[in-house]
C-alpha positions as a Markdown table, in Angstrom:
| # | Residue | x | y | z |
|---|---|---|---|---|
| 1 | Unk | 284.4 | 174.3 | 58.1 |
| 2 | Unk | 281.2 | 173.8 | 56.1 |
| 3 | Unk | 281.5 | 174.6 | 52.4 |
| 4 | Unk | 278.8 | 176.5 | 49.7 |
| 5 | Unk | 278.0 | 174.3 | 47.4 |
| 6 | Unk | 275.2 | 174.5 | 44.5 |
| 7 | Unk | 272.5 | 172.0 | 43.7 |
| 8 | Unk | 268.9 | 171.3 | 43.2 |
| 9 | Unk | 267.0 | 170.3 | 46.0 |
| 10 | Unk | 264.4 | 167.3 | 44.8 |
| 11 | Unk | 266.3 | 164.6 | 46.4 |
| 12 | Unk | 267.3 | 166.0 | 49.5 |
| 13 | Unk | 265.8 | 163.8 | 52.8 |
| 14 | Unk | 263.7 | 166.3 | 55.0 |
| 15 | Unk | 263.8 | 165.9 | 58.4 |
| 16 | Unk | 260.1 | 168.2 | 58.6 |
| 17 | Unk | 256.5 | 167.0 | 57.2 |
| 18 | Unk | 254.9 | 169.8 | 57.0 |
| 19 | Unk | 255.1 | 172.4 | 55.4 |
| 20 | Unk | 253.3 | 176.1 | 56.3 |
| 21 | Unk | 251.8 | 178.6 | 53.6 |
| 22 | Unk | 252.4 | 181.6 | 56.2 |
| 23 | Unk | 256.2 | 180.5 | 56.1 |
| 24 | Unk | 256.4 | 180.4 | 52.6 |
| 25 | Unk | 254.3 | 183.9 | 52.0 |
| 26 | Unk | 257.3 | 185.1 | 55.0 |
| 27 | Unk | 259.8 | 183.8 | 52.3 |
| 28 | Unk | 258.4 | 185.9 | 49.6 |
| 29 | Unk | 258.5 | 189.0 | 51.7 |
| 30 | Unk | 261.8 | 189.0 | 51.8 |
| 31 | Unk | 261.9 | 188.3 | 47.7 |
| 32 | Unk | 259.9 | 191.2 | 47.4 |
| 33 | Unk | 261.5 | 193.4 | 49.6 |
| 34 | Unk | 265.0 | 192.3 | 48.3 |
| 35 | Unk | 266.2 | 191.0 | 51.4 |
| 36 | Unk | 266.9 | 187.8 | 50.8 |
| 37 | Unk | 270.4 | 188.0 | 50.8 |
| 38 | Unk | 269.9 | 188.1 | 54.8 |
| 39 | Unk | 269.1 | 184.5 | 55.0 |
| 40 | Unk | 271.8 | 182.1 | 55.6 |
| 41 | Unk | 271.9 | 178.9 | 52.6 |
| 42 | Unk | 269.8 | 176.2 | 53.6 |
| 43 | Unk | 271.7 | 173.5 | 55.8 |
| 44 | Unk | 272.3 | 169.7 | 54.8 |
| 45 | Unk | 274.6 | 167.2 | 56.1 |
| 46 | Unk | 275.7 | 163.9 | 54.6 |
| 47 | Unk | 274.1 | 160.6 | 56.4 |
| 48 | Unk | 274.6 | 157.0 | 54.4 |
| 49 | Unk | 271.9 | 157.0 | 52.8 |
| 50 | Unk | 272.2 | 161.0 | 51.1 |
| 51 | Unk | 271.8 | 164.4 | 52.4 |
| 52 | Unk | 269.5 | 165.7 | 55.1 |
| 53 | Unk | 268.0 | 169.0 | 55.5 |
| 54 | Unk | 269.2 | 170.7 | 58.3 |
| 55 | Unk | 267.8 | 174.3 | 57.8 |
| 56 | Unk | 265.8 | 175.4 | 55.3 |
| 57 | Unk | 263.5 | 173.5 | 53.9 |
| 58 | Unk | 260.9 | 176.0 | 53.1 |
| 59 | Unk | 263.2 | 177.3 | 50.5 |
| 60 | Unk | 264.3 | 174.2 | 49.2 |
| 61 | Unk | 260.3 | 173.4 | 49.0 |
| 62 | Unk | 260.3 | 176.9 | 46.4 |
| 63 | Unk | 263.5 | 175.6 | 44.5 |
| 64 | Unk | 262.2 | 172.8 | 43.8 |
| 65 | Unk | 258.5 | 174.1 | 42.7 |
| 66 | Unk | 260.4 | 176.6 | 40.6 |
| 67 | Unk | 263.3 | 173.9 | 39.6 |
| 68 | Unk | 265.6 | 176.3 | 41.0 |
| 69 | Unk | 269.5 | 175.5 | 42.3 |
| 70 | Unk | 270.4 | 176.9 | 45.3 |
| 71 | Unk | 273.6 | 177.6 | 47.2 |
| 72 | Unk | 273.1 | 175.2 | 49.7 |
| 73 | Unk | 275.4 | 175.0 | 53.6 |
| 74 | Unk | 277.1 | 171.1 | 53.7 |
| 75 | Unk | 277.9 | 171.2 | 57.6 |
| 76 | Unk | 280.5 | 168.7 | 57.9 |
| 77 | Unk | 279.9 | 168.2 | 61.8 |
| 78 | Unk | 278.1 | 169.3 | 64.5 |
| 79 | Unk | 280.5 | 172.1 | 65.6 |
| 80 | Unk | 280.9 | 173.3 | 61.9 |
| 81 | Unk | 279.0 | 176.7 | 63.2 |
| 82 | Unk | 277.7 | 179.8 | 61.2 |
| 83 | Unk | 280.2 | 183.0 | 62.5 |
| 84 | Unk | 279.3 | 186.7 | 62.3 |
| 85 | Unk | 282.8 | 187.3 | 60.9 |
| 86 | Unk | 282.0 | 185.0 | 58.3 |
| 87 | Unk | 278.6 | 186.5 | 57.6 |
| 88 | Unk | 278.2 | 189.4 | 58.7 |
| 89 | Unk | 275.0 | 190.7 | 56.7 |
| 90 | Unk | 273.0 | 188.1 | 58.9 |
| 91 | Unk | 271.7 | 189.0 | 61.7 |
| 92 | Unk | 272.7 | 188.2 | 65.5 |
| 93 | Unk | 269.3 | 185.6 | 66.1 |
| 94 | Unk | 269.0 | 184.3 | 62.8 |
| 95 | Unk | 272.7 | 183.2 | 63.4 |
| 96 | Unk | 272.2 | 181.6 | 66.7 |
| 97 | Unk | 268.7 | 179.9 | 65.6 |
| 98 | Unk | 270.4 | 178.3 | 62.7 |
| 99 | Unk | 273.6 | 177.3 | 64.9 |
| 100 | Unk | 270.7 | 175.8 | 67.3 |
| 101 | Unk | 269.6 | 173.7 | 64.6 |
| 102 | Unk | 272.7 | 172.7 | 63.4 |
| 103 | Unk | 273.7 | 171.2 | 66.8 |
| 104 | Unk | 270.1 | 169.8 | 67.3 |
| 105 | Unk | 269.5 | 168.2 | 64.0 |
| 106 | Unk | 273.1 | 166.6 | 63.3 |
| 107 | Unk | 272.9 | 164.3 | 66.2 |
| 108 | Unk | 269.5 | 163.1 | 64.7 |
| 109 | Unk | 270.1 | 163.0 | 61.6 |
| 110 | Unk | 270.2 | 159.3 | 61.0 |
| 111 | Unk | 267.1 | 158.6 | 63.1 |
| 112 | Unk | 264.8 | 161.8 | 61.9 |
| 113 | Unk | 265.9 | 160.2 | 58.3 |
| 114 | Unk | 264.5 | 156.9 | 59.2 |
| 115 | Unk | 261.4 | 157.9 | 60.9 |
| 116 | Unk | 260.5 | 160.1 | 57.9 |
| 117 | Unk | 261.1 | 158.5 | 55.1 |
| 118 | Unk | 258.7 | 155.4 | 57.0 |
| 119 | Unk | 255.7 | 158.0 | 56.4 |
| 120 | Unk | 256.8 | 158.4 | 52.9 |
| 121 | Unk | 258.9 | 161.9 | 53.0 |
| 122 | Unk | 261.9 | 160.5 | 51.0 |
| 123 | Unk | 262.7 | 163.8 | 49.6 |
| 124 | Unk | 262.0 | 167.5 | 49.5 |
| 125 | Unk | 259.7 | 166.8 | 46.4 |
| 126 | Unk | 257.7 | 164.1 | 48.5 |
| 127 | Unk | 257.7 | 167.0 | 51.3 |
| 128 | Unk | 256.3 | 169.4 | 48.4 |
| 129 | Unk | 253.8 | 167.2 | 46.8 |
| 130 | Unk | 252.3 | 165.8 | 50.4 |
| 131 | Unk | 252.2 | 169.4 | 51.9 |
| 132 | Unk | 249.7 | 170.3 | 48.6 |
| 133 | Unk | 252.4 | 173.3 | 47.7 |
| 134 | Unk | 251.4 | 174.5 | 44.2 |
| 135 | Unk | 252.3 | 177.7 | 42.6 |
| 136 | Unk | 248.4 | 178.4 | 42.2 |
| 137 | Unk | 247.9 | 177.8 | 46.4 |
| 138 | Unk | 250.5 | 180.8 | 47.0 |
| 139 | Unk | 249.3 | 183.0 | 44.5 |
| 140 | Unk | 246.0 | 183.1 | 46.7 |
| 141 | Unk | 247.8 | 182.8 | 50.2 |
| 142 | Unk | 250.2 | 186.1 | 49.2 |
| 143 | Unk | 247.9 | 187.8 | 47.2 |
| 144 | Unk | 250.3 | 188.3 | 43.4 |
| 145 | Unk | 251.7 | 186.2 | 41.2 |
| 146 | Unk | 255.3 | 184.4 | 42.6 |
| 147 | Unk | 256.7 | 185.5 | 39.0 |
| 148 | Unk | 256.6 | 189.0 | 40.6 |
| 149 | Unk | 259.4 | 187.7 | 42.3 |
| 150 | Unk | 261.9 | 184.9 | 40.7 |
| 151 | Unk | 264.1 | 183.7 | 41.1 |
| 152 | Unk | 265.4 | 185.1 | 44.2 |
| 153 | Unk | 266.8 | 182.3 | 45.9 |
């Protein structure tokens, strides 16, 4: 089985390009509503050439704008599956949308890691910087200050 482990998330590979303000302001709803202990740890899996994102990469976008670790889900295959038993604060769809992408992504991983990093997205940083993500851009998008809410990861 998969393990917790913590760690920043700069130089984690994406396997996204963009990246969406509503998601993010969805993000901080849950910070503000304290809820964020319903969301499962961002995904990665090793590939030769470092870690890809599996799941998550919204919030690994925030860590690393906030220079935030995270507790962060290393699956070590593609059957290495999120359980209900094991976490049973998530909820039923979250669980099987995360599984989804677990299965989906791991097979790719190599490939989606390729073709991304050829545009430039060598990192969750890269992601960040291309995708314009500022802490003055949310600020306007959710309407307070991001402070109100950190860290919360």
């Amino acid at each position: 089985m998969g393990r917790i482990i913590q760690r920043k998330a700069a130089d984690l590979i994406p396997c996204q390009t963009n990246v969406s303000l509503s998601q993010l302001a969805k993000l901080f709803h849950f910070f503000k509503e304290r809820k964020h202990q319903e969301l499962f740890p961002p995904v990665i899996h090793s590939i030769s050439g470092g870690d890809i994102v599996l799941n998550g990469h919204h919030r690994l976008v925030l860590a690393d704008l906030f220079d935030v670790q995270l507790n962060i889900y290393r699956a070590e295959d593609e059957l290495d599956l999120i359980t209900v038993e094991s976490y049973p604060q998530l909820n039923q769809t979250y669980i099987s949308e995360t599984n989804n992408l677990i299965r989906g992504n791991y097979s790719c991983g190599e490939r989606y890691a390729f073709n991304i990093r050829s545009g430039g997205y060598n990192s969750i940083r890269d992601l960040r910087e291309k995708n314009g993500v500022t802490i003055e851009r949310i600020e306007r998008f959710i309407g307070y200050s991001p402070f109100e809410v950190l860290p919360l990861f």
